[in-house]
Every structure is written in structure tokens, then in C-alpha cells.
Coordinates of C-alpha atoms in Angstrom, one line a residue:
Chain A
M30 CA 136.9 -98.7 256.0
T31 CA 134.3 -100.9 254.5
A32 CA 131.2 -102.3 256.4
T33 CA 131.6 -105.6 258.2
L34 CA 129.5 -107.7 260.5
D35 CA 129.3 -106.4 264.0
T36 CA 131.4 -109.0 265.7
E37 CA 134.2 -108.6 268.4
G38 CA 136.9 -109.4 265.8
N39 CA 135.6 -107.1 263.2
L40 CA 135.3 -104.3 265.8
F41 CA 139.0 -104.5 266.4
A42 CA 139.7 -104.0 262.7
H43 CA 137.9 -100.7 262.9
L44 CA 139.7 -99.9 266.1
W45 CA 143.2 -100.3 264.8
E46 CA 142.2 -97.9 261.8
E47 CA 141.1 -95.3 264.2
R48 CA 144.1 -95.7 266.4
A49 CA 146.4 -95.4 263.4
A50 CA 145.0 -92.0 262.6
L51 CA 145.8 -90.9 266.2
V52 CA 149.4 -92.3 266.1
A53 CA 149.9 -90.6 262.8
G54 CA 148.8 -87.3 264.5
F55 CA 151.3 -87.7 267.5
I56 CA 154.1 -88.5 265.0
A57 CA 153.2 -85.4 262.9
Q58 CA 153.6 -83.5 266.1
G59 CA 157.1 -84.5 266.3
E60 CA 156.8 -87.7 268.6
R61 CA 159.8 -89.9 268.1
S62 CA 159.7 -92.1 271.3
L63 CA 157.7 -95.4 271.2
A64 CA 157.1 -95.2 274.9
R65 CA 155.6 -91.6 274.5
V66 CA 153.4 -92.6 271.6
L67 CA 152.0 -95.5 273.6
G68 CA 151.6 -93.3 276.6
R69 CA 149.8 -90.5 274.8
L70 CA 147.5 -93.2 273.1
S71 CA 146.7 -94.7 276.5
D72 CA 146.0 -91.2 277.9
F73 CA 143.8 -90.2 274.8
E74 CA 141.8 -93.4 275.2
R75 CA 141.3 -93.0 278.9
R76 CA 139.5 -89.8 278.2
H77 CA 137.7 -90.7 274.9
R78 CA 135.4 -93.3 273.7
L79 CA 135.4 -94.7 270.3
V80 CA 131.8 -94.8 268.8
L81 CA 131.5 -97.1 265.8
Q82 CA 128.4 -96.5 263.7
R83 CA 126.2 -99.5 263.4
E84 CA 123.4 -100.2 261.0
D85 CA 121.4 -103.4 260.8
G86 CA 123.8 -105.5 262.7
R87 CA 126.8 -104.2 260.7
L88 CA 129.6 -101.9 261.4
T89 CA 129.5 -99.2 258.7
G90 CA 133.1 -98.1 258.9
A91 CA 132.2 -94.7 260.3
A92 CA 133.6 -93.9 263.7
S93 CA 134.3 -91.0 266.0
W94 CA 136.1 -90.5 269.3
I95 CA 133.8 -88.9 271.9
P96 CA 135.4 -87.1 274.9
Q97 CA 134.4 -88.5 278.3
P98 CA 135.6 -88.2 281.7
P99 CA 137.6 -91.3 282.6
D100 CA 135.7 -94.4 284.0
P101 CA 132.1 -93.2 283.7
A102 CA 130.9 -96.6 284.9
N103 CA 132.7 -96.0 288.1
R104 CA 130.7 -92.9 289.0
A105 CA 127.5 -94.9 288.8
F106 CA 129.1 -97.3 291.0
Y107 CA 130.4 -94.8 293.8
P108 CA 127.9 -91.8 292.9
D109 CA 128.9 -90.1 296.2
G110 CA 132.6 -91.0 296.1
P111 CA 135.2 -88.4 296.5
A112 CA 136.7 -87.0 293.3
T113 CA 140.1 -85.4 292.4
P114 CA 140.3 -81.6 291.2
E115 CA 140.1 -83.0 287.7
G116 CA 136.8 -84.7 288.3
T117 CA 138.2 -88.2 288.4
P118 CA 136.9 -90.5 291.0
L119 CA 139.3 -91.5 293.7
Y120 CA 138.5 -95.2 293.8
A121 CA 137.5 -97.5 291.1
W122 CA 135.9 -100.8 291.6
A123 CA 137.8 -104.0 290.7
G124 CA 136.8 -107.6 290.4
L125 CA 139.5 -109.7 291.9
A126 CA 139.7 -113.5 292.7
G127 CA 135.9 -113.7 292.7
T128 CA 135.1 -110.8 294.9
L129 CA 134.4 -107.2 294.3
T130 CA 136.9 -104.8 295.8
I131 CA 138.4 -101.4 295.1
R132 CA 141.5 -100.0 293.7
P133 CA 142.9 -96.5 293.4
F134 CA 141.3 -95.0 290.3
H135 CA 144.6 -94.4 288.6
A136 CA 145.8 -98.1 289.1
S137 CA 145.3 -99.9 285.8
Y138 CA 145.2 -103.6 285.6
D139 CA 145.2 -103.6 281.7
H140 CA 148.8 -104.7 281.1
L141 CA 149.5 -107.2 283.7
I142 CA 150.7 -109.8 281.1
V143 CA 153.7 -107.8 280.7
P144 CA 155.2 -108.3 284.2
L145 CA 153.9 -111.8 284.5
A146 CA 155.7 -112.6 281.1
R147 CA 158.9 -110.7 282.3
D148 CA 158.8 -113.1 285.4
L149 CA 158.7 -116.1 283.0
M150 CA 161.5 -114.7 280.9
R151 CA 163.7 -114.4 284.0
Q152 CA 163.4 -118.1 284.6
R153 CA 163.5 -119.4 281.1
Q154 CA 165.4 -118.5 278.0
F155 CA 163.4 -117.8 274.9
D156 CA 164.8 -117.2 271.5
A157 CA 161.5 -115.7 270.1
V158 CA 158.4 -114.2 271.5
V159 CA 155.1 -114.2 269.6
E160 CA 151.7 -112.5 270.3
L161 CA 148.8 -114.3 268.8
G162 CA 146.2 -111.6 267.7
S163 CA 148.6 -108.8 268.6
G164 CA 146.6 -106.0 267.3
F165 CA 149.0 -103.1 266.9
G166 CA 151.6 -104.8 269.0
D167 CA 150.9 -102.9 272.2
K168 CA 151.8 -105.7 274.6
L169 CA 155.0 -106.7 272.6
F170 CA 156.2 -103.2 272.6
R171 CA 155.5 -102.6 276.5
L172 CA 157.3 -106.0 277.0
Y173 CA 160.4 -104.7 275.1
L174 CA 160.4 -101.4 276.8
A175 CA 160.1 -103.0 280.2
G176 CA 163.4 -104.6 279.6
A177 CA 162.7 -107.9 277.9
P178 CA 165.8 -109.3 275.9
R179 CA 167.0 -107.0 273.1
T180 CA 168.5 -109.7 270.8
I181 CA 165.5 -111.9 270.1
P182 CA 162.7 -111.4 267.6
Y183 CA 159.4 -110.2 268.5
F184 CA 156.5 -111.6 266.2
G185 CA 153.3 -109.6 266.1
A186 CA 150.8 -112.2 264.6
E187 CA 147.6 -110.4 263.7
L188 CA 144.8 -111.1 261.2
W189 CA 143.8 -107.5 260.4
D190 CA 146.0 -105.6 258.0
S191 CA 145.0 -102.3 259.9
G192 CA 146.6 -103.7 263.2
R193 CA 149.8 -105.2 261.4
R194 CA 150.3 -101.7 259.5
L195 CA 150.1 -99.7 262.9
A196 CA 152.4 -102.1 264.6
D197 CA 154.8 -101.6 261.7
R198 CA 154.7 -97.9 262.0
L199 CA 155.2 -98.0 265.8
A200 CA 158.1 -100.5 265.4
K201 CA 159.9 -97.9 263.2
L202 CA 160.2 -95.7 266.1
E203 CA 162.3 -98.3 268.0
P204 CA 164.8 -99.4 265.5
D205 CA 166.7 -101.5 268.0
M206 CA 163.8 -103.8 268.4
D207 CA 163.5 -106.9 266.1
F208 CA 159.9 -106.7 265.5
R209 CA 158.3 -108.8 262.7
G210 CA 154.6 -108.5 261.8
V211 CA 153.0 -111.6 260.5
T212 CA 149.6 -112.6 259.3
L213 CA 147.8 -115.0 261.5
D214 CA 144.1 -116.3 261.4
L215 CA 143.3 -118.1 264.7
L216 CA 140.7 -120.1 262.7
D217 CA 143.4 -121.5 260.5
P218 CA 146.7 -120.8 262.4
D219 CA 150.0 -121.2 260.3
L220 CA 153.0 -120.7 262.6
S221 CA 155.6 -122.3 260.4
I222 CA 157.6 -119.2 260.6
L223 CA 158.4 -120.4 264.1
A224 CA 159.8 -123.7 263.1
P225 CA 163.7 -122.5 263.2
F226 CA 163.1 -121.6 267.1
K227 CA 163.9 -123.8 269.9
N228 CA 162.3 -122.0 272.8
V229 CA 159.3 -119.8 271.8
L230 CA 157.1 -117.8 274.2
L231 CA 153.5 -117.5 272.9
L232 CA 151.3 -114.7 274.2
S233 CA 147.7 -113.7 273.7
N234 CA 145.9 -110.9 275.5
G235 CA 142.2 -110.4 274.6
A236 CA 142.4 -112.3 271.3
F237 CA 141.1 -115.8 271.8
Y238 CA 137.9 -114.7 273.3
C239 CA 136.9 -113.0 270.0
V240 CA 136.8 -116.4 268.2
P241 CA 133.5 -118.1 269.1
S242 CA 134.8 -121.6 268.5
L243 CA 138.5 -122.3 268.0
P244 CA 139.6 -125.3 265.9
R245 CA 139.8 -128.5 267.7
T246 CA 143.6 -128.9 267.2
T247 CA 144.4 -125.3 268.2
F248 CA 146.7 -126.2 271.2
Q249 CA 148.2 -129.1 269.2
T250 CA 149.2 -126.5 266.5
L251 CA 150.5 -124.1 269.1
A252 CA 152.5 -126.5 271.2
G253 CA 154.0 -128.1 268.0
C254 CA 155.1 -124.8 266.5
A255 CA 158.7 -125.0 267.9
E256 CA 160.8 -127.4 269.8
N257 CA 159.8 -125.9 273.2
V258 CA 156.8 -123.7 273.6
T259 CA 155.6 -121.8 276.6
G260 CA 152.1 -120.3 276.4
V261 CA 150.6 -117.4 278.3
H262 CA 147.0 -116.3 277.9
F263 CA 145.1 -113.4 279.4
E264 CA 141.7 -113.9 278.1
P265 CA 138.1 -113.2 279.4
V266 CA 137.2 -117.0 279.4
G267 CA 136.6 -117.5 283.2
H268 CA 133.1 -118.6 282.5
Q269 CA 134.5 -121.8 280.9
V270 CA 135.9 -122.7 284.1
A271 CA 133.4 -121.5 286.8
K272 CA 130.3 -119.3 286.9
D273 CA 130.0 -119.0 290.6
K274 CA 130.9 -115.4 291.0
P275 CA 127.8 -113.5 291.9
Y276 CA 129.2 -110.0 290.5
L277 CA 129.8 -111.6 287.2
A278 CA 126.3 -113.0 286.7
G279 CA 125.1 -110.1 284.7
Y280 CA 128.3 -110.1 282.6
Y281 CA 127.9 -113.8 281.8
A282 CA 124.3 -113.3 281.0
T283 CA 124.6 -110.5 278.7
T284 CA 128.2 -109.7 277.3
I285 CA 129.5 -113.2 276.6
T286 CA 126.3 -114.4 275.2
Q287 CA 125.4 -111.4 273.1
R288 CA 128.8 -110.8 271.8
D289 CA 129.3 -114.4 271.0
F290 CA 132.6 -114.8 273.0
N291 CA 134.7 -117.8 272.7
Q292 CA 133.2 -120.9 274.3
N293 CA 136.0 -123.6 274.0
M294 CA 139.4 -122.4 274.7
I295 CA 139.7 -123.8 278.2
P296 CA 138.2 -127.2 277.2
L297 CA 140.6 -127.5 274.3
L298 CA 143.5 -126.5 276.6
L299 CA 142.5 -129.2 279.1
A300 CA 142.0 -131.8 276.3
A301 CA 145.5 -131.0 275.0
E302 CA 146.8 -131.6 278.5
R303 CA 145.0 -134.9 278.9
Q304 CA 146.6 -136.0 275.4
R305 CA 150.0 -135.1 276.9
V306 CA 150.5 -132.5 274.3
L307 CA 151.2 -129.8 277.0
K308 CA 151.3 -129.3 280.7
V309 CA 149.0 -126.6 282.2
E310 CA 151.2 -124.9 284.8
F311 CA 148.8 -122.3 286.0
L312 CA 145.0 -121.5 285.4
A313 CA 143.5 -118.7 287.4
P314 CA 140.0 -117.9 286.4
D315 CA 139.0 -114.2 286.6
L316 CA 142.2 -112.9 288.0
S317 CA 141.4 -109.2 287.6
M318 CA 139.1 -107.0 285.7
I319 CA 140.4 -104.6 283.1
S320 CA 139.1 -101.2 282.2
S321 CA 136.8 -102.5 279.4
G322 CA 134.9 -104.5 282.3
H323 CA 136.1 -107.9 281.0
P324 CA 137.2 -110.3 283.8
V325 CA 140.5 -111.7 282.7
S326 CA 141.6 -115.3 283.4
V327 CA 145.3 -116.3 283.0
A328 CA 146.6 -119.7 281.8
V329 CA 150.3 -120.6 281.5
W330 CA 151.3 -123.8 279.8
H331 CA 154.5 -125.5 278.4
S332 CA 154.6 -128.1 275.5
L333 CA 155.6 -131.7 276.1
G334 CA 158.0 -133.5 274.0
G335 CA 156.4 -135.0 270.9
A336 CA 153.9 -132.2 270.1
R337 CA 155.6 -131.7 266.9
Chain B
M3 CA 182.7 -97.2 298.6
T4 CA 185.4 -99.3 300.2
D5 CA 185.1 -102.3 302.5
A6 CA 187.2 -100.8 305.1
L7 CA 184.9 -99.2 307.8
R8 CA 185.7 -95.7 308.6
P9 CA 183.5 -94.7 311.6
E10 CA 184.0 -90.9 310.9
T11 CA 182.0 -91.4 307.9
F12 CA 179.1 -93.1 309.4
L13 CA 175.7 -91.3 309.2
P14 CA 172.9 -91.4 311.7
H15 CA 170.3 -94.1 310.5
N16 CA 167.4 -91.9 309.4
E17 CA 165.3 -91.9 306.2
Q18 CA 167.1 -89.0 304.6
N19 CA 170.6 -90.6 305.1
M20 CA 169.5 -93.8 303.9
F21 CA 168.9 -92.4 300.6
Q22 CA 172.5 -91.5 300.0
Y23 CA 173.6 -94.9 300.1
I24 CA 170.5 -96.3 298.2
W25 CA 171.5 -94.0 295.3
E26 CA 175.0 -95.0 295.6
H27 CA 174.2 -98.5 295.2
R28 CA 171.6 -97.9 292.5
L29 CA 174.2 -96.0 290.6
D30 CA 176.3 -99.2 290.6
L31 CA 173.4 -101.0 289.2
L32 CA 172.4 -98.6 286.5
N33 CA 176.2 -98.4 285.4
R34 CA 176.1 -102.3 285.1
I35 CA 172.8 -102.0 282.9
L36 CA 174.4 -99.4 280.8
A37 CA 177.6 -101.4 280.2
N38 CA 175.4 -104.1 278.9
G39 CA 174.6 -101.8 276.0
E40 CA 171.2 -100.5 277.0
T41 CA 170.5 -97.1 275.5
N42 CA 166.8 -96.8 275.7
L43 CA 165.5 -94.8 278.9
A44 CA 162.2 -96.8 279.2
R45 CA 164.1 -100.1 279.1
V46 CA 166.7 -98.9 281.7
L47 CA 164.0 -97.8 284.0
G48 CA 162.2 -101.2 283.4
L49 CA 165.3 -103.2 284.1
M50 CA 165.9 -101.3 287.2
A51 CA 162.4 -101.7 288.6
E52 CA 162.6 -105.4 287.8
F53 CA 165.9 -105.7 289.6
N54 CA 164.5 -104.0 292.5
R55 CA 161.4 -106.3 292.6
H56 CA 163.6 -109.3 292.8
H57 CA 166.2 -107.9 295.4
R58 CA 166.3 -106.0 298.5
L59 CA 169.0 -103.7 299.5
I60 CA 170.3 -104.1 303.0
L61 CA 172.1 -101.3 304.5
E62 CA 174.5 -102.2 307.3
T63 CA 174.0 -100.5 310.5
C64 CA 175.8 -100.3 313.9
D65 CA 175.5 -98.8 317.3
D66 CA 177.0 -95.3 317.7
P67 CA 180.6 -95.8 317.3
R68 CA 181.4 -92.7 319.5
E69 CA 178.9 -92.4 322.2
G70 CA 177.7 -96.0 322.6
N71 CA 174.3 -94.5 323.6
G72 CA 172.3 -97.0 321.5
A73 CA 171.6 -94.8 318.5
Q74 CA 172.0 -96.6 315.2
F75 CA 174.3 -95.5 312.4
L76 CA 174.6 -96.4 308.8
T77 CA 178.1 -97.7 308.0
G78 CA 177.8 -97.2 304.2
R79 CA 178.2 -100.8 303.5
A80 CA 175.3 -102.5 301.8
A81 CA 174.5 -105.6 299.8
W82 CA 171.6 -106.5 297.3
V83 CA 170.0 -109.8 298.6
R84 CA 167.8 -111.8 296.0
E85 CA 164.3 -112.4 297.2
T86 CA 161.0 -113.7 295.7
P87 CA 158.9 -110.7 295.0
D88 CA 156.3 -110.0 297.9
P89 CA 157.7 -112.6 300.3
G90 CA 155.4 -111.3 303.1
N91 CA 152.3 -111.9 301.0
R92 CA 152.4 -115.7 301.4
A93 CA 152.2 -115.4 305.2
M94 CA 149.0 -113.2 304.7
F95 CA 147.4 -115.4 302.2
P96 CA 148.6 -119.0 302.9
D97 CA 146.4 -120.5 300.2
C98 CA 147.3 -117.8 297.6
P99 CA 147.9 -119.4 294.2
V100 CA 151.4 -119.2 293.1
T101 CA 152.7 -118.7 289.4
P102 CA 155.1 -121.1 288.0
E103 CA 157.8 -118.5 288.8
G104 CA 157.0 -118.6 292.5
V105 CA 155.2 -115.3 292.6
P106 CA 152.0 -115.3 294.6
L107 CA 149.0 -114.3 292.3
Y108 CA 147.5 -111.7 294.8
S109 CA 149.3 -109.4 297.0
W110 CA 147.8 -107.5 300.0
A111 CA 147.2 -103.9 299.5
V112 CA 145.7 -101.0 301.6
V113 CA 143.2 -98.7 299.7
G114 CA 141.4 -95.9 301.6
G115 CA 143.1 -97.0 304.8
H116 CA 141.7 -100.5 304.8
P117 CA 143.4 -103.8 303.8
T118 CA 142.3 -105.3 300.5
I119 CA 144.1 -107.3 297.7
R120 CA 145.5 -106.5 294.4
P121 CA 146.9 -108.6 291.5
S122 CA 150.7 -109.0 292.7
H123 CA 151.9 -107.8 289.3
A124 CA 149.9 -104.5 289.7
S125 CA 152.1 -102.0 291.3
Y126 CA 150.8 -98.9 293.0
D127 CA 154.3 -97.4 293.1
H128 CA 153.9 -94.9 290.3
L129 CA 150.5 -93.6 290.7
A130 CA 151.8 -90.1 291.0
V131 CA 152.4 -90.1 287.2
P132 CA 148.9 -90.6 285.9
V133 CA 147.6 -88.1 288.5
I134 CA 150.0 -85.5 287.4
L135 CA 149.5 -86.3 283.7
A136 CA 145.7 -85.7 284.3
L137 CA 146.5 -82.3 285.7
T138 CA 148.5 -81.5 282.7
R139 CA 145.5 -82.1 280.6
Q140 CA 143.6 -79.5 282.6
R141 CA 146.2 -76.8 283.1
R142 CA 149.2 -75.6 281.2
F143 CA 152.6 -75.5 282.9
D144 CA 155.9 -74.2 281.7
A145 CA 158.0 -76.2 284.1
F146 CA 157.8 -79.5 286.1
A147 CA 159.9 -79.9 289.2
E148 CA 160.3 -82.8 291.6
L149 CA 161.6 -82.1 295.1
G150 CA 163.7 -84.9 296.5
S151 CA 163.7 -86.3 293.0
G152 CA 166.3 -89.1 293.7
F153 CA 167.3 -90.4 290.4
G154 CA 164.4 -88.7 288.6
E155 CA 162.4 -91.7 288.0
K156 CA 159.1 -90.0 288.5
L157 CA 160.0 -87.2 286.2
F158 CA 161.2 -89.6 283.5
R159 CA 158.1 -91.8 283.7
L160 CA 156.0 -88.6 283.6
Y161 CA 157.8 -87.6 280.3
L162 CA 157.7 -91.1 278.7
A163 CA 153.9 -91.3 279.6
G164 CA 153.4 -88.4 277.3
A165 CA 153.6 -85.2 279.4
P166 CA 154.6 -82.1 277.5
R167 CA 157.9 -82.2 275.6
D168 CA 158.6 -78.5 275.3
V169 CA 159.0 -77.6 279.0
P170 CA 162.0 -78.2 281.3
Y171 CA 161.9 -80.9 283.8
Y172 CA 163.8 -80.2 287.1
G173 CA 165.1 -83.0 289.3
A174 CA 165.9 -81.2 292.7
E175 CA 167.9 -83.7 294.8
L176 CA 170.1 -83.4 297.8
W177 CA 172.3 -86.4 297.3
E178 CA 174.9 -86.5 294.5
G179 CA 174.4 -90.3 293.8
G180 CA 170.9 -89.5 292.8
R181 CA 171.8 -86.5 290.7
L182 CA 174.5 -88.6 288.9
M183 CA 172.0 -91.2 288.2
A184 CA 169.4 -88.7 286.8
D185 CA 172.0 -87.0 284.5
A186 CA 173.1 -90.4 283.1
L187 CA 169.4 -91.4 282.5
A188 CA 168.6 -88.1 281.0
S189 CA 171.4 -88.5 278.5
L190 CA 169.6 -91.5 277.0
E191 CA 166.6 -89.5 276.1
P192 CA 167.5 -86.5 274.0
G193 CA 163.9 -85.2 273.7
I194 CA 163.7 -84.4 277.4
D195 CA 164.9 -81.0 278.7
F196 CA 166.0 -82.3 282.1
H197 CA 168.0 -80.3 284.6
G198 CA 169.4 -81.6 287.7
V199 CA 169.8 -79.3 290.6
T200 CA 171.1 -79.6 294.1
F201 CA 168.3 -79.1 296.7
D202 CA 168.3 -79.3 300.4
M203 CA 164.7 -79.4 301.9
K204 CA 166.3 -78.0 305.1
A205 CA 167.6 -75.0 303.4
P206 CA 165.5 -74.7 300.2
D207 CA 166.6 -72.5 297.4
F208 CA 163.9 -72.4 294.9
S209 CA 165.7 -69.9 292.6
F210 CA 165.9 -72.3 289.8
L211 CA 162.0 -71.9 289.3
A212 CA 162.2 -68.0 289.1
P213 CA 162.2 -67.8 285.3
H214 CA 158.9 -69.8 285.1
K215 CA 155.3 -68.5 285.2
Q216 CA 153.3 -71.7 285.8
V217 CA 155.1 -74.5 287.7
L218 CA 154.0 -77.8 288.6
L219 CA 155.9 -79.0 291.7
F220 CA 155.6 -82.3 293.0
S221 CA 157.2 -84.7 295.6
N222 CA 157.0 -88.3 295.9
A223 CA 158.1 -89.9 299.3
A224 CA 160.7 -87.1 299.8
I225 CA 159.2 -84.6 302.2
Y226 CA 158.2 -87.5 304.6
A227 CA 162.1 -88.1 305.3
V228 CA 162.7 -84.6 306.7
P229 CA 161.4 -84.5 310.3
D230 CA 160.9 -80.7 310.3
L231 CA 160.9 -78.3 307.4
P232 CA 161.9 -74.7 307.8
P233 CA 158.9 -72.6 309.0
D234 CA 159.2 -70.5 305.8
F235 CA 159.5 -73.4 303.4
L236 CA 156.3 -72.7 301.6
D237 CA 156.7 -69.0 301.9
L238 CA 160.0 -69.2 300.0
L239 CA 158.4 -71.3 297.2
L240 CA 155.4 -69.0 296.9
D241 CA 157.5 -65.9 296.8
T242 CA 159.5 -67.4 294.0
C243 CA 156.9 -68.7 291.6
P244 CA 154.0 -66.3 290.3
A245 CA 151.9 -69.4 289.8
V246 CA 152.5 -72.9 291.1
T247 CA 150.5 -76.1 291.6
G248 CA 151.8 -78.6 294.2
V249 CA 151.2 -82.3 294.2
H250 CA 152.4 -84.5 296.9
F251 CA 152.4 -88.2 297.4
E252 CA 153.9 -88.6 300.9
F253 CA 153.6 -90.9 304.0
I254 CA 152.1 -88.1 306.2
G255 CA 148.5 -89.2 306.7
Y256 CA 149.0 -89.4 310.5
Q257 CA 149.3 -85.6 310.5
L258 CA 145.6 -85.5 309.6
G259 CA 144.6 -87.6 312.6
V260 CA 142.9 -90.2 310.4
T261 CA 143.4 -93.7 311.6
S262 CA 142.7 -97.3 310.9
A263 CA 144.2 -100.5 312.4
Y264 CA 146.6 -100.7 309.6
V265 CA 147.7 -97.1 309.7
E266 CA 148.2 -97.4 313.6
E267 CA 150.8 -100.1 313.0
F268 CA 152.6 -97.9 310.4
N269 CA 152.5 -95.0 312.8
R270 CA 154.6 -96.8 315.3
R271 CA 157.2 -97.1 312.6
R272 CA 157.3 -93.6 311.6
E273 CA 157.7 -92.4 315.2
E274 CA 160.8 -94.8 315.4
R275 CA 162.1 -93.2 312.2
A276 CA 161.4 -89.5 312.8
Y277 CA 159.0 -89.1 309.8
N278 CA 158.0 -85.6 308.9
R279 CA 155.9 -83.9 311.4
D280 CA 154.9 -80.4 310.0
F281 CA 154.3 -80.4 306.4
I282 CA 150.3 -80.5 306.7
G283 CA 150.7 -77.7 309.4
L284 CA 152.7 -75.5 307.1
L285 CA 150.2 -76.0 304.4
R286 CA 147.3 -75.2 306.5
Q287 CA 149.0 -72.0 307.6
A288 CA 149.7 -70.9 304.1
E289 CA 145.9 -71.7 303.5
E290 CA 144.9 -69.6 306.3
K291 CA 147.1 -66.7 305.2
G292 CA 145.3 -66.9 301.8
R293 CA 148.5 -68.0 300.0
V294 CA 147.3 -71.4 298.8
T295 CA 144.1 -73.4 298.1
V296 CA 144.2 -76.9 299.1
E297 CA 142.1 -78.5 296.1
Y298 CA 142.4 -82.0 297.2
L299 CA 143.6 -83.9 300.4
Q300 CA 143.3 -87.7 300.7
P301 CA 144.8 -89.4 303.7
D302 CA 146.1 -92.8 303.2
L303 CA 144.8 -93.3 299.8
Y304 CA 146.8 -96.6 299.1
C305 CA 149.7 -98.4 300.1
V306 CA 153.0 -98.7 298.0
S307 CA 155.2 -101.8 297.8
S308 CA 157.2 -100.6 300.9
A309 CA 153.9 -101.1 302.9
Q310 CA 153.7 -97.3 303.6
P311 CA 150.3 -95.6 303.3
V312 CA 150.5 -92.8 300.8
T313 CA 148.5 -89.4 301.4
V314 CA 147.7 -87.5 298.2
I315 CA 147.6 -83.6 298.3
V316 CA 146.9 -81.0 295.5
W317 CA 147.2 -77.3 296.0
R318 CA 147.7 -74.3 294.1
K319 CA 148.9 -70.9 294.8
T320 CA 146.1 -68.4 295.4

């Protein structure tokens, strides 16, 4: 892996590379089930941290997995909290709906986009599902394994070659799934491959936030990529809606600013609604916090006629 | 099951008998899913869970047909009724935002015995799986067994989450409907070494575990349904297995005398339904005899979607 600037986007290019090595190891051990490989990957990452070597504001390409007890930050939060025989804490903290609360330690909020998308798919018929910034296709695979329709294509749209390669490798474990990896740059999105479809479900999960400033016409492009488009976004962009949550003050002051997170997704979405390109059905800032510590906001919209 | 009522087949309305009919009706559901061409275990479990989330199984009950003493009986008839997930949630949070599909965004939850909230799409129903998976990273086991395994859901989820492939998974279940479902599901996943065995908590036969040296035995909402276990329940298990680790996710926190307003409300329900009364006592006796070490015991850790508070116990044979 060659050296790159230390940005959220570039960080993922390295992460997919390291995950690919893990997956190759699982497959070499005889794993043939997509669900098991995803499970083992999650389990491994729960107990290890990927340390990327940085020099002078650049990611050098060198990386290593460091073993660590799950959720080390939680121990600091509840230093005297009870622990399981395996040394994991009993409760973890969780930011929900603007308040700080607790959850059982083993309950993860990392994949909530999957059941929410499944609810949508029960109500509406889609003939294609696309994840924008899909990485290694984790969410698409989980959606399929949760019982989403078998007979439609699932497009994993990802900028980085390393993510697309890993997704292709995983998709081979599940030959019944119609998975298609495509190249997508959120700075210049080309979704012409979706033109033949009538009802498209677009997903993004922790992807838009990595692009500091999305093109002004992003939602016009997305809403016009097919006859009818429904968009679902799980992104840490709640700061663009309201910054009135005390427990997130530190997060806003450091992570978002220092890591150059996206600043214009929600304004662009609302502008597209004012232009009657789309209708925002649902916007919930800071729904829940995922294990990386990011508070995730949820937006659901559908295109209005004439977006094309 | 036919529509004609045959009172001689009615069963007393208790938690254990309810499961006979629950598995029968879920077996019908499973067969419909398989008839649609589904061949992937994870997908089938996902489709079943999703159906359950949007439907409620109503079991028909009636007064005692013979004695007329007010006791309730299960007739064997049942129907799935469609419902919006988490209907009780709206009443608790009248201003709770609702997704375009009519699902409340937040649901109530009980964590550590106290009411709180969770994202409504985040389920706590399968937390036994990551807890057991974590144990498998610390200790080596040569068999996994679930007591009262129903259709084997937790065992299958454990396997799909990445638990060891090269050991047998025993689904020990009383009711045939559950065992038939488990066998059908296991046939979808050739990699799992699954064995369904008939197991009655009231007359436990642990001999299926005899060939194994390091057993991980767990239960998830199974022991609570048996009002009184045999006094030698744990002795029989411990006499059979050279080494065994037990993990239990059960609605039995009230046996520990820990209480909260929420748990008090639940306690009224468990008295009406004759939940288990003696498991913690048996475990304590085994501990006093030096036969087991209780490594972890947390009453009412959290609440599952059926609103019942789950107590988590981990022990090992000394």
C-alpha cells in the first residue's frame, strides 16, 4: 500500500486492505459461509485495533492489528462497573436521542441500517439496491443475509479498489446473491448504470461524512439516477442539524473539525427538497452512537417526479 | 392441527406447554419460507425473525373443559396477527418520532433493572450469542449444547457468528415441533455438526454429553418455563461431564431478591404463570458442595422484546 494523506477517506483504503488479509486467512482455514466470515471479522475487530502508521500527516501504508479488550473507552467511563468472567464490562455507554444512557455491553448499534432498510423493503418494491461508499459491502451482505429479496441486484459502489476487491471476494461465497461492484467517486458520482431500473434503494452508511464538501448537485444526481429513488443515510452529520447536545460538545470540537468531516450534506438535502427534487420523509439527528464513537443521524427521502 | 376442537387434547396453559404450539406454528412458517426457494440458513433465520417482528402469535385458550374450576387451557388453535413492531412503545413515548414505515424510532428498554431507551431497530433478543462467543475465545470446548433449544436458533446464530466449526452442536428440546424445525434448518448448513436430541428438563438425561471432555452448556429462556427442576438436576449433569461451563440467560432474577419498580411489575406476571422457582437455589447448593464455581451472576441485566428481564449466569464445574 502506498503512502497517502491522512484523511478519513484514505484511512478506509488502508483498512480494506488489512481486512482483506484477515478474510483471506479465514478462507484459507476453510470458511465457506459468508455469514461466518462476516461474523469472524466482526469478532476479530471487536478484540483488536488497527494501528495505521502515520508520518508527517501521511499514512505510510504500514499497519498492524493490536490485541485489546473490547471497548476500552467504556472502562474509563465506568471504571468500577461490573465485568464478565472474560473481563468485558457489563454495560456500555450509549448516546441516544441527545441523552447519554447505557446499553448492555454486547448490544451493538453498528448495523441498524439493515433492519431499517428491511422495514422499507417490506413497504416498497425495489428492483435494485445500491450502497454508496460501500467499502467491502458489509451492509449489503448483511441486508441480503437478513432476508432481503434474492432476485434483485445489489450494487456495491465504492471508490477504493481495495474495498471493491474484498467485496468481490466475499460475494463469491454467496453465489445466489446478485452482487455487482462498481466504482463510485462521491466527488463526481456517475450512477448511469442504474438508469434501467425503475425503483432503486440507495443506502449510505458512514460514507458521505468522509467527503468534506459534497458537490452542490449531489442529491439532484442521486434522485435522478432512476425513475423512483429512495435514499437512506446513516451518517455522523448531526452537527449540521443541531449542536445542542452537551455530551457531544467534545466530539464536535475535536473529531469533526480535526478530521475534516462533511459539512454540507444536510444543507444540500434540504435545498434539494426546497427545489422539489425530493421529499425528506424522515430526519433524525444523532439517533445512536456506534462503537467507533460517532453519533449517527438518519435521513430517509424519496425522489419526486422530474428529478431526471 | 385441525380446526375441530378436541378437549381431550387441551393442555394446561403454562409456559412450557405454550411452546409446543409455538413451535408447531413456526414450523408451518418455516415450511412456507422453504417452499419459496430459500436455501440459506442465515436468510431463513432472518426471514423468520422479521416475520415475528411484524406478527404476534395468538394462542387460543379456554376454561378447563372438564372441571370448570377456572383454570385456563390451551386448545391448540392459534393465529398469526399482523401488528406494527413495538405497539406498546407509542404509549410510553407519545412524542416518539416514527419512521416512514410507522415504526417508532425509540423503544423502551430495561437495563440493569431500570427503564431506559434503545433504538427500536436494536434488538437485545440474541445477546447470549456474543457472550458465548466471547467465552469461546477464552476457553476451548469440544461440544456446545443448548437446553430447551426450541428450533435451535441460538445455536445456529452462534455458529453463523463464527463459533468453532469442528465441534458438535446439540439442540436438546422437549417438543417435537422444535426438533423438526431445528433438523430442517440444520440441513441448510452442511458445515454445522448439529444433533437434535429429545430432552425433558423434568427428567433430564445428559448421556448425549458423555463422550465430551469440555462442554459449553447454555440455556436461553428455557429453564424459567419449568416451575420446579428435579433436585438432582445439576448433579446429573456434573456426574456426566468431566468439565462443563454453564451459561444461562433466564427470567429468574426474582430468585435473587433484587428488585426495582419494573421488576416488581414483572414479578406479578411470573407468579401467575408459574415460572421456575428453584434454579438459583440448586446452583447455590452445588456451589456449597464445591461442585461448581459461579463466575458471574447478574440479575435483570436487560429486557428482551417480550418485556421480560433477563438474568445472566456463568458457572463452571469445579
